CSV table of C-alpha atoms and ligand atoms in Angstrom, one decimal:
chain,number,residue,atom,x,y,z
A,1,VAL,CA,67.4,-55.4,86.5
A,2,THR,CA,70.7,-55.6,84.7
A,3,THR,CA,73.9,-53.9,85.8
A,4,THR,CA,76.1,-55.4,83.1
A,5,SER,CA,75.1,-53.2,80.1
A,6,THR,CA,75.5,-49.5,80.4
A,7,PRO,CA,72.2,-47.7,80.4
A,8,THR,CA,72.0,-44.1,79.1
A,9,ILE,CA,72.4,-42.0,82.2
A,10,ASP,CA,70.4,-38.8,82.2
A,11,LEU,CA,69.0,-38.2,85.7
A,12,THR,CA,66.9,-35.3,84.5
A,13,ASP,CA,65.0,-37.4,81.9
A,14,VAL,CA,61.6,-37.5,83.5
A,15,ASP,CA,60.3,-40.0,81.0
A,16,THR,CA,62.7,-42.6,82.3
A,17,PHE,CA,61.2,-42.0,85.8
A,18,ALA,CA,57.6,-42.0,84.4
A,19,ALA,CA,58.4,-45.4,82.8
A,20,ASN,CA,59.6,-46.7,86.1
A,21,ARG,CA,63.0,-47.5,84.5
A,22,HIS,CA,65.2,-45.3,86.7
A,23,HIS,CA,66.4,-48.2,88.9
A,24,GLU,CA,68.5,-49.4,85.9
A,25,MET,CA,70.4,-46.1,86.0
A,26,PHE,CA,70.9,-46.2,89.7
A,27,ASP,CA,72.0,-49.8,89.9
A,28,TRP,CA,74.6,-49.1,87.2
A,29,LEU,CA,75.8,-45.9,88.9
A,30,ARG,CA,76.2,-47.5,92.4
A,31,ALA,CA,78.3,-50.2,90.8
A,32,ASN,CA,80.3,-48.1,88.3
A,33,ASP,CA,80.1,-44.4,88.9
A,34,PRO,CA,78.7,-43.8,92.4
A,35,VAL,CA,79.6,-40.1,92.6
A,36,HIS,CA,78.4,-39.1,89.2
A,37,TRP,CA,78.7,-35.7,87.4
A,38,GLN,CA,75.8,-34.8,85.2
A,39,PRO,CA,76.8,-32.0,82.8
A,40,PRO,CA,74.6,-28.9,82.4
A,41,GLY,CA,71.5,-29.5,80.4
A,42,GLU,CA,67.9,-29.2,81.5
A,43,THR,CA,69.4,-27.8,84.7
A,44,GLY,CA,72.9,-26.7,85.7
A,45,GLY,CA,75.5,-29.5,86.1
A,46,PHE,CA,75.2,-31.5,89.4
A,47,TRP,CA,76.9,-34.2,91.3
A,48,SER,CA,74.8,-37.3,92.2
A,49,LEU,CA,75.4,-39.4,95.3
A,50,THR,CA,73.9,-42.8,94.8
A,51,ARG,CA,75.4,-45.0,97.5
A,52,TYR,CA,73.7,-45.2,100.9
A,53,ASP,CA,76.8,-44.4,102.9
A,54,ASP,CA,77.6,-41.3,100.8
A,55,VAL,CA,74.0,-40.1,100.9
A,56,ALA,CA,73.7,-40.6,104.7
A,57,ALA,CA,77.1,-38.9,105.3
A,58,ALA,CA,76.1,-35.8,103.2
A,59,TYR,CA,72.7,-35.5,105.1
A,60,THR,CA,74.5,-35.4,108.4
A,61,ASP,CA,77.3,-33.0,107.3
A,62,HIS,CA,75.0,-29.9,107.0
A,63,THR,CA,78.0,-27.6,107.3
A,64,THR,CA,79.6,-28.8,104.1
A,65,PHE,CA,76.2,-29.4,102.3
A,66,SER,CA,74.0,-26.4,102.5
A,67,SER,CA,70.2,-26.5,102.0
A,68,ALA,CA,70.0,-22.8,101.2
A,69,GLY,CA,70.1,-23.5,97.4
A,70,GLY,CA,66.6,-25.2,97.7
A,71,VAL,CA,65.7,-28.9,97.5
A,72,MET,CA,64.5,-29.1,93.9
A,73,LEU,CA,67.0,-29.2,91.0
A,74,GLY,CA,66.3,-26.6,88.4
A,75,GLY,CA,62.8,-26.2,89.7
A,76,SER,CA,61.3,-24.3,92.5
A,77,PHE,CA,63.4,-21.8,94.3
A,78,ARG,CA,66.5,-22.6,92.3
A,79,ASN,CA,68.4,-19.4,91.5
A,80,GLU,CA,71.9,-18.3,92.2
A,81,VAL,CA,70.7,-17.1,95.5
A,82,ASP,CA,67.5,-19.0,96.4
A,83,THR,CA,64.6,-16.7,97.2
A,84,ALA,CA,63.5,-19.1,99.9
A,85,ALA,CA,66.9,-19.4,101.5
A,86,ASN,CA,66.8,-19.1,105.2
A,87,ARG,CA,63.1,-18.3,105.1
A,88,MET,CA,61.5,-21.7,104.4
A,89,LEU,CA,62.5,-24.5,106.8
A,90,VAL,CA,63.7,-27.0,104.3
A,91,ALA,CA,65.8,-24.4,102.4
A,92,SER,CA,67.5,-23.1,105.6
A,93,ASP,CA,70.7,-23.7,107.3
A,94,PRO,CA,71.4,-23.4,111.1
A,95,PRO,CA,71.0,-21.3,113.1
A,96,ARG,CA,67.8,-20.2,111.3
A,97,GLN,CA,66.8,-23.8,110.5
A,98,ARG,CA,67.0,-24.7,114.2
A,99,MET,CA,64.7,-21.8,115.3
A,100,LEU,CA,62.2,-22.4,112.5
A,101,ARG,CA,62.1,-26.1,113.2
A,102,GLN,CA,61.3,-25.4,116.8
A,103,VAL,CA,58.3,-23.3,115.7
A,104,MET,CA,57.1,-25.8,113.2
A,105,ARG,CA,57.3,-28.7,115.6
A,106,GLY,CA,54.2,-27.2,117.2
A,107,VAL,CA,52.2,-28.2,114.1
A,108,PHE,CA,53.1,-31.8,114.5
A,109,SER,CA,52.1,-32.2,118.2
A,110,PRO,CA,50.6,-35.5,119.3
A,111,ALA,CA,47.2,-33.8,119.6
A,112,ASN,CA,47.4,-32.7,116.0
A,113,ILE,CA,48.5,-36.1,114.8
A,114,ASP,CA,45.5,-37.6,116.6
A,115,ARG,CA,43.3,-35.0,114.9
A,116,VAL,CA,44.7,-36.0,111.5
A,117,ALA,CA,44.2,-39.7,112.2
A,118,ALA,CA,40.5,-39.1,113.0
A,119,ARG,CA,39.9,-37.0,109.8
A,120,VAL,CA,41.8,-39.4,107.5
A,121,GLU,CA,40.0,-42.4,109.0
A,122,ALA,CA,36.6,-40.8,108.3
A,123,LEU,CA,37.5,-39.8,104.7
A,124,VAL,CA,39.2,-43.0,103.8
A,125,ASP,CA,36.2,-45.0,105.2
A,126,ARG,CA,33.8,-43.0,103.1
A,127,ALA,CA,36.0,-43.3,99.9
A,128,ILE,CA,36.4,-47.1,100.4
A,129,THR,CA,32.7,-47.6,101.0
A,130,THR,CA,32.0,-45.8,97.7
A,131,ALA,CA,34.6,-47.7,95.8
A,132,LEU,CA,33.2,-51.0,97.2
A,133,ALA,CA,29.7,-50.1,96.1
A,134,ASP,CA,31.1,-49.2,92.6
A,135,GLY,CA,33.2,-52.4,92.4
A,136,GLY,CA,36.4,-50.3,92.0
A,137,CYS,CA,37.8,-46.9,91.4
A,138,ASP,CA,40.9,-45.0,90.4
A,139,PHE,CA,42.7,-45.3,93.7
A,140,ALA,CA,45.1,-42.4,92.8
A,141,THR,CA,42.3,-39.9,92.5
A,142,ALA,CA,39.5,-41.3,94.6
A,143,ILE,CA,41.2,-42.6,97.7
A,144,ALA,CA,44.9,-41.5,98.0
A,145,PRO,CA,44.3,-37.7,98.0
A,146,GLU,CA,42.1,-38.2,101.1
A,147,LEU,CA,45.3,-38.6,103.1
A,148,PRO,CA,46.7,-35.1,102.5
A,149,VAL,CA,43.2,-33.6,102.4
A,150,GLY,CA,42.5,-35.0,105.9
A,151,ALA,CA,45.8,-33.6,107.1
A,152,LEU,CA,45.2,-30.2,105.7
A,153,MET,CA,41.7,-30.0,107.2
A,154,ALA,CA,43.2,-30.9,110.6
A,155,ILE,CA,46.4,-28.9,110.8
A,156,ILE,CA,45.5,-25.9,108.6
A,157,GLY,CA,41.8,-25.8,109.5
A,158,ILE,CA,40.5,-25.5,106.0
A,159,SER,CA,37.4,-27.0,104.4
A,160,TYR,CA,37.3,-30.3,102.4
A,161,GLU,CA,36.8,-28.4,99.2
A,162,ASP,CA,39.7,-25.9,99.9
A,163,ALA,CA,41.9,-28.8,100.9
A,164,HIS,CA,41.3,-30.5,97.6
A,165,GLU,CA,42.0,-27.3,95.7
A,166,LEU,CA,45.3,-26.9,97.6
A,167,VAL,CA,46.2,-30.5,96.7
A,168,ARG,CA,45.4,-29.8,93.1
A,169,LEU,CA,47.7,-26.7,93.2
A,170,THR,CA,50.7,-28.4,94.8
A,171,HIS,CA,50.2,-31.4,92.4
A,172,GLU,CA,50.5,-28.9,89.5
A,173,MET,CA,53.5,-27.3,91.1
A,174,VAL,CA,55.5,-30.5,91.6
A,175,GLY,CA,54.1,-32.0,88.4
A,176,TYR,CA,55.0,-28.9,86.3
A,177,ARG,CA,56.7,-31.1,83.7
A,178,ASP,CA,53.8,-33.5,83.3
A,179,PRO,CA,51.2,-32.1,80.8
A,180,ALA,CA,48.5,-34.5,82.2
A,181,VAL,CA,48.9,-32.8,85.6
A,182,ALA,CA,49.9,-29.3,84.9
A,183,GLY,CA,48.5,-28.7,81.4
A,184,ALA,CA,50.4,-28.5,78.2
A,185,GLY,CA,51.7,-25.5,76.3
A,186,GLY,CA,53.8,-22.5,77.3
A,187,ASP,CA,57.1,-22.6,79.1
A,188,ASP,CA,57.5,-25.1,82.0
A,189,ARG,CA,59.2,-22.5,84.2
A,190,LEU,CA,56.5,-19.9,83.7
A,191,ARG,CA,53.8,-22.5,84.5
A,192,LEU,CA,55.7,-23.3,87.7
A,193,ALA,CA,56.0,-19.7,88.7
A,194,GLY,CA,52.3,-19.2,88.0
A,195,VAL,CA,51.1,-22.0,90.1
A,196,GLN,CA,53.5,-21.0,92.9
A,197,ALA,CA,51.9,-17.5,92.8
A,198,ASP,CA,48.5,-19.1,93.1
A,199,ILE,CA,49.6,-21.1,96.2
A,200,PHE,CA,51.0,-18.0,97.8
A,201,GLU,CA,47.7,-16.2,97.1
A,202,PHE,CA,45.8,-19.1,98.7
A,203,PHE,CA,47.9,-18.8,101.9
A,204,ALA,CA,47.9,-15.0,101.8
A,205,ASP,CA,44.1,-15.1,102.0
A,206,LEU,CA,44.3,-17.6,104.9
A,207,VAL,CA,46.8,-15.4,106.8
A,208,ARG,CA,44.4,-12.4,106.5
A,209,ALA,CA,41.6,-14.6,107.8
A,210,ARG,CA,43.7,-15.8,110.7
A,211,ARG,CA,44.9,-12.4,111.7
A,212,ALA,CA,41.2,-11.4,112.1
A,213,ASP,CA,40.2,-14.6,113.8
A,214,PRO,CA,43.3,-16.2,115.5
A,215,ARG,CA,43.4,-20.0,115.8
A,216,ASP,CA,45.8,-22.6,117.0
A,217,ASP,CA,46.6,-24.0,113.6
A,218,LEU,CA,49.6,-23.8,111.2
A,219,VAL,CA,49.0,-20.2,110.3
A,220,GLY,CA,48.2,-19.3,113.9
A,221,ILE,CA,51.5,-20.9,115.1
A,222,LEU,CA,53.5,-19.0,112.5
A,223,LEU,CA,51.7,-15.7,113.2
A,224,ARG,CA,52.5,-16.0,116.9
A,225,ALA,CA,56.1,-17.2,116.4
A,226,LYS,CA,59.0,-14.9,117.4
A,227,LEU,CA,62.6,-15.6,116.2
A,228,ASN,CA,65.2,-13.6,118.1
A,229,GLY,CA,62.3,-11.6,119.6
A,230,ARG,CA,60.9,-10.6,116.2
A,231,PRO,CA,57.8,-11.9,114.5
A,232,LEU,CA,58.2,-13.7,111.2
A,233,PRO,CA,57.8,-11.5,108.1
A,234,GLU,CA,54.7,-12.4,106.1
A,235,GLU,CA,56.8,-13.7,103.3
A,236,ASP,CA,58.4,-16.2,105.6
A,237,ILE,CA,55.0,-17.3,106.9
A,238,LEU,CA,53.9,-18.0,103.3
A,239,TYR,CA,57.1,-19.9,102.5
A,240,ASN,CA,56.6,-22.2,105.5
A,241,CYS,CA,52.9,-22.8,104.6
A,242,LEU,CA,54.1,-23.8,101.2
A,243,ASN,CA,56.7,-26.1,102.8
A,244,VAL,CA,54.0,-27.9,104.8
A,245,ALA,CA,51.7,-28.1,101.8
A,246,VAL,CA,54.2,-29.5,99.4
A,247,GLY,CA,55.8,-31.7,102.1
A,248,GLY,CA,52.5,-33.1,103.1
A,249,ASN,CA,50.5,-33.2,99.8
A,250,GLU,CA,53.1,-34.6,97.5
A,251,THR,CA,54.3,-37.5,99.5
A,252,THR,CA,51.7,-39.5,101.5
A,253,GLY,CA,49.1,-40.0,98.7
A,254,TYR,CA,51.7,-41.0,96.2
A,255,THR,CA,53.3,-43.4,98.8
A,256,ALA,CA,49.9,-44.9,99.4
A,257,CYS,CA,49.6,-45.7,95.7
A,258,SER,CA,53.0,-47.2,95.5
A,259,GLY,CA,52.3,-49.2,98.7
A,260,LEU,CA,49.0,-50.6,97.3
A,261,ILE,CA,50.8,-51.5,94.0
A,262,ALA,CA,53.4,-53.5,96.1
A,263,LEU,CA,50.6,-55.3,97.9
A,264,MET,CA,48.7,-56.1,94.7
A,265,ASP,CA,51.9,-57.3,93.1
A,266,HIS,CA,52.6,-59.6,96.0
A,267,PRO,CA,49.3,-61.3,96.9
A,268,ASP,CA,51.0,-63.8,99.2
A,269,GLN,CA,52.4,-61.0,101.4
A,270,HIS,CA,49.1,-59.1,101.1
A,271,GLU,CA,47.4,-62.2,102.6
A,272,ARG,CA,50.0,-62.5,105.3
A,273,LEU,CA,49.4,-58.9,106.3
A,274,CYS,CA,45.6,-59.3,106.4
A,275,ALA,CA,46.1,-62.4,108.6
A,276,ASP,CA,48.6,-60.7,110.9
A,277,PRO,CA,48.0,-56.9,111.2
A,278,GLY,CA,50.9,-56.9,113.7
A,279,LEU,CA,53.1,-56.9,110.5
A,280,LEU,CA,51.8,-53.5,109.5
A,281,ASP,CA,54.6,-51.3,110.8
A,282,GLY,CA,57.2,-53.4,109.0
A,283,ALA,CA,55.0,-53.4,105.8
A,284,LEU,CA,54.8,-49.6,106.0
A,285,ALA,CA,58.6,-49.3,106.4
A,286,GLU,CA,59.0,-51.5,103.3
A,287,MET,CA,56.5,-49.5,101.3
A,288,LEU,CA,58.3,-46.3,102.2
A,289,ARG,CA,61.7,-47.8,101.2
A,290,MET,CA,60.5,-49.2,97.9
A,291,ALA,CA,58.5,-46.1,97.0
A,292,SER,CA,61.2,-43.5,98.0
A,293,THR,CA,58.5,-41.0,96.9
A,294,ASN,CA,60.8,-38.0,97.5
A,295,ALA,CA,63.4,-39.4,95.1
A,296,TYR,CA,66.2,-36.9,96.0
A,297,THR,CA,67.1,-33.7,97.8
A,298,HIS,CA,69.5,-31.1,96.8
A,299,ARG,CA,72.4,-29.4,98.5
A,300,VAL,CA,75.2,-27.0,97.6
A,301,ALA,CA,78.8,-27.6,98.6
A,302,THR,CA,80.1,-24.8,100.9
A,303,ARG,CA,83.7,-25.9,100.5
A,304,ASP,CA,85.8,-28.1,98.2
A,305,VAL,CA,85.3,-31.7,99.3
A,306,GLU,CA,86.2,-35.1,98.0
A,307,ILE,CA,83.8,-38.0,97.9
A,308,GLY,CA,84.7,-41.4,96.6
A,309,GLY,CA,87.7,-40.0,94.8
A,310,ARG,CA,85.8,-37.3,93.0
A,311,ALA,CA,86.6,-33.6,93.6
A,312,ILE,CA,83.5,-31.5,94.3
A,313,THR,CA,84.1,-27.8,94.1
A,314,ARG,CA,82.6,-25.2,96.5
A,315,GLY,CA,79.4,-23.8,95.1
A,316,GLU,CA,78.5,-27.0,93.1
A,317,SER,CA,75.2,-28.7,93.3
A,318,VAL,CA,75.1,-32.1,95.0
A,319,VAL,CA,72.0,-34.4,94.7
A,320,LEU,CA,71.3,-37.0,97.4
A,321,TRP,CA,69.3,-39.8,95.8
A,322,ASN,CA,67.2,-41.4,98.4
A,323,VAL,CA,65.7,-43.7,95.8
A,324,SER,CA,69.1,-45.1,95.0
A,325,ALA,CA,70.4,-45.3,98.6
A,326,ASN,CA,67.2,-47.2,99.5
A,327,ARG,CA,68.2,-49.9,97.1
A,328,ASP,CA,71.9,-50.1,97.9
A,329,GLU,CA,72.6,-53.8,98.0
A,330,THR,CA,75.3,-53.3,100.7
A,331,HIS,CA,72.5,-52.2,103.1
A,332,PHE,CA,69.4,-54.1,101.8
A,333,ALA,CA,69.8,-57.7,100.7
A,334,ASP,CA,68.0,-58.4,97.4
A,335,PRO,CA,67.0,-54.7,97.4
A,336,HIS,CA,64.4,-54.8,94.6
A,337,ARG,CA,62.4,-57.4,96.5
A,338,PHE,CA,59.4,-56.2,98.5
A,339,ASP,CA,59.6,-58.0,101.8
A,340,LEU,CA,57.3,-56.8,104.5
A,341,ALA,CA,59.3,-58.6,107.2
A,342,ARG,CA,62.6,-57.0,106.1
A,343,THR,CA,64.7,-56.2,109.2
A,344,PRO,CA,66.6,-54.0,109.8
A,345,ASN,CA,65.1,-51.5,107.4
A,346,ARG,CA,66.8,-48.2,107.9
A,347,HIS,CA,65.5,-46.5,104.8
A,348,LEU,CA,66.3,-42.9,104.0
A,349,THR,CA,62.9,-42.0,102.7
A,350,PHE,CA,62.4,-39.3,105.3
A,351,GLY,CA,66.1,-38.2,105.0
A,352,THR,CA,68.2,-38.0,108.1
A,353,GLY,CA,70.1,-35.4,110.1
A,354,ILE,CA,68.8,-32.0,111.1
A,355,HIS,CA,66.3,-31.8,108.2
A,356,ARG,CA,64.8,-35.3,108.7
A,357,CYS,CA,61.2,-35.0,107.8
A,358,VAL,CA,59.4,-33.1,110.5
A,359,GLY,CA,56.2,-34.6,109.2
A,360,ALA,CA,57.4,-38.2,109.3
A,361,GLN,CA,55.3,-39.3,112.2
A,362,LEU,CA,52.2,-37.6,110.7
A,363,GLY,CA,52.9,-39.2,107.3
A,364,HIS,CA,53.3,-42.5,109.0
A,365,THR,CA,50.0,-42.1,110.8
A,366,GLU,CA,48.2,-41.3,107.6
A,367,LEU,CA,49.5,-44.3,105.9
A,368,ALA,CA,48.9,-46.6,108.9
A,369,THR,CA,45.3,-45.3,109.1
A,370,LEU,CA,44.7,-46.1,105.4
A,371,PHE,CA,46.3,-49.5,105.3
A,372,ARG,CA,44.7,-50.6,108.5
A,373,ARG,CA,41.4,-50.0,106.7
A,374,VAL,CA,42.6,-51.6,103.5
A,375,ILE,CA,43.6,-54.9,105.2
A,376,ALA,CA,40.5,-55.0,107.3
A,377,ALA,CA,38.2,-54.4,104.3
A,378,PRO,CA,35.7,-57.1,103.5
A,379,ALA,CA,37.0,-56.8,99.9
A,380,ARG,CA,40.4,-57.1,98.2
A,381,PHE,CA,42.0,-54.5,95.9
A,382,THR,CA,43.2,-56.0,92.6
A,383,PRO,CA,44.6,-54.2,89.6
A,384,ALA,CA,42.2,-53.1,86.9
A,385,GLY,CA,44.8,-51.6,84.5
A,386,GLU,CA,48.4,-50.2,84.4
A,387,PRO,CA,49.3,-47.4,86.7
A,388,THR,CA,50.2,-44.0,85.3
A,389,ARG,CA,53.3,-42.4,86.8
A,390,LEU,CA,54.2,-38.8,87.2
A,391,ARG,CA,56.7,-37.2,84.8
A,392,SER,CA,59.0,-36.1,87.6
A,393,ASN,CA,62.4,-37.1,88.9
A,394,PHE,CA,61.7,-35.4,92.2
A,395,MET,CA,58.5,-37.0,93.4
A,396,LEU,CA,57.9,-40.5,92.3
A,397,GLY,CA,54.2,-40.2,92.0
A,398,VAL,CA,51.4,-42.3,90.7
A,399,THR,CA,48.6,-40.3,89.0
A,400,GLY,CA,46.4,-43.1,87.9
A,401,LEU,CA,45.8,-46.4,89.5
A,402,PRO,CA,42.6,-48.3,88.4
A,403,VAL,CA,41.6,-51.0,90.8
A,404,HIS,CA,38.8,-53.5,91.3
A,405,LEU,CA,37.4,-53.9,94.7
A,406,ALA,CA,36.0,-57.4,94.9
A,407,ARG,CA,34.7,-59.3,98.0
A,408,ARG,CA,37.1,-61.8,99.4
A,409,SER,CA,36.2,-65.4,98.3
A,410,SER,CA,36.8,-66.8,101.8
B,1,LIG,C1,55.7,-40.4,102.9
B,1,LIG,C2,55.6,-39.1,103.3
B,1,LIG,C3,56.8,-38.2,103.3
B,1,LIG,C4,58.1,-38.3,102.7
B,1,LIG,C5,58.6,-39.4,101.8
B,1,LIG,C6,58.8,-37.1,103.1
B,1,LIG,C7,60.1,-36.8,102.8
B,1,LIG,C8,60.9,-35.8,103.3
B,1,LIG,C9,62.3,-35.7,103.2
B,1,LIG,C10,63.2,-36.6,102.4
B,1,LIG,C11,62.7,-34.5,103.9
B,1,LIG,C12,64.1,-34.0,104.1
B,1,LIG,C13,64.5,-33.0,103.0
B,1,LIG,C14,65.9,-32.5,103.1
B,1,LIG,O1,66.7,-33.0,103.9
B,1,LIG,O2,66.3,-31.7,102.2
B,1,LIG,C15,61.5,-34.0,104.4
B,1,LIG,C16,61.4,-32.8,105.1
B,1,LIG,C17,60.3,-32.1,105.5
B,1,LIG,N1,59.0,-32.7,105.3
B,1,LIG,FE1,58.5,-34.5,104.7
B,1,LIG,N2,58.0,-36.3,103.8
B,1,LIG,C18,56.8,-36.9,104.0
B,1,LIG,C19,55.7,-36.4,104.7
B,1,LIG,C20,55.6,-35.1,105.2
B,1,LIG,C21,54.4,-34.6,105.7
B,1,LIG,C22,53.1,-35.3,106.0
B,1,LIG,C23,54.6,-33.3,106.0
B,1,LIG,C24,53.7,-32.2,106.5
B,1,LIG,C25,52.4,-32.2,106.6
B,1,LIG,C26,56.0,-33.0,105.7
B,1,LIG,C27,56.7,-31.8,105.8
B,1,LIG,C28,58.1,-31.7,105.7
B,1,LIG,C29,58.8,-30.5,106.1
B,1,LIG,C30,58.2,-29.2,106.6
B,1,LIG,C31,60.2,-30.8,106.0
B,1,LIG,C32,61.4,-29.8,106.2
B,1,LIG,C33,62.1,-30.3,107.5
B,1,LIG,C34,63.4,-29.5,107.8
B,1,LIG,O3,63.9,-29.0,106.8
B,1,LIG,O4,63.8,-29.4,108.9
B,1,LIG,N3,56.6,-34.2,105.2
B,1,LIG,N4,60.4,-34.7,104.1
């Protein structure tokens, strides 16, 4: 990666991300224009924070950097006044965020995490056994989705088929600019609104079912919740179901693909991990850092503020680029190198501060369950073609990953 020539900087150009060439932009920005203003275009104008220290500082200063403008630039829930503001956990500021988070934590209890691990283990086992019999598969469609599917079955209490349908819907929502995922034709924004409406309908049906037959799952927890003595309005319940569905479905499967690519690209480290499974936690941290699946999150400045000599005005959009912070050479030596023994490894893949991913432990458990099975398999995954990447600058997804699964020679 070169930092000497100036690449064209357009952080909304999803083709640059799909071509996996975005690191060139971020390397250059960190060195030359770390607090970068992108003029209005595809979206309104926005500031980009690209250095680790600036990103971490903005995460922790939630008074200056509000979440109520939504987390996705120019996409979901991004209006003058966000429709999800202070309704959906991730698009809320304190005090509402604190109360909602308290409620949502019930979903991520140790018992639920154990349930997810058991589901994912069974599904991944079955998928790997099938792939082994077939000599390979498309890992992105045959194995990775079993992670969010297992999680949905365990914490939302839906069937395998419904869970796959929900994953398909959130993939379409987040991949609304990728014709291979969301279909071509028509207006991007209309497509996005349409699929969001479908997801709301999915959850509205579930809320009806759970009202009639109460359970101790996500919807049950939200139905029972009281904030300031009042139950949550139905719309808020739907927004938070959506938050869990997108938060869970659009991250772990894609991270699993990026993690497998890293192992296949580094057979020596792959061997080392197979020989010493004690290295798995470090390997997962490094996979999460390198993948930075949730590339950025979005905030709105609540006051005029200066960062790195640039004047940010109240009301302006500020984007916190996890993907760039995670490769900041002042925090990670040789940052583009995959090193499963890297220490320390304080990546920002789950964010930090009050919004730090409430599903981080669950996500980690899903990935650990999968990779424990991958490294214990009697066969080794090797590439069978180039990966296909999602046309998105928000989720760095892998939508196609052909692999061979061949028995180990030794
Ligand atoms: C590799 C997996 C994951 C990654 C990379 C990831 C990333 C993130 C990030 C960066 C945030 C902070 C957003 C912000 O500050 O604006 C976040 C928050 C959140 N994530 Fe995750 N996530 C993952 C897994 C999950 C899972 C498995 C779930 C649920 C099943 C989940 C649900 C949520 C929710 C509900 C929030 C909002 C928390 C709050 O605002 O207080 N995430 N996630």
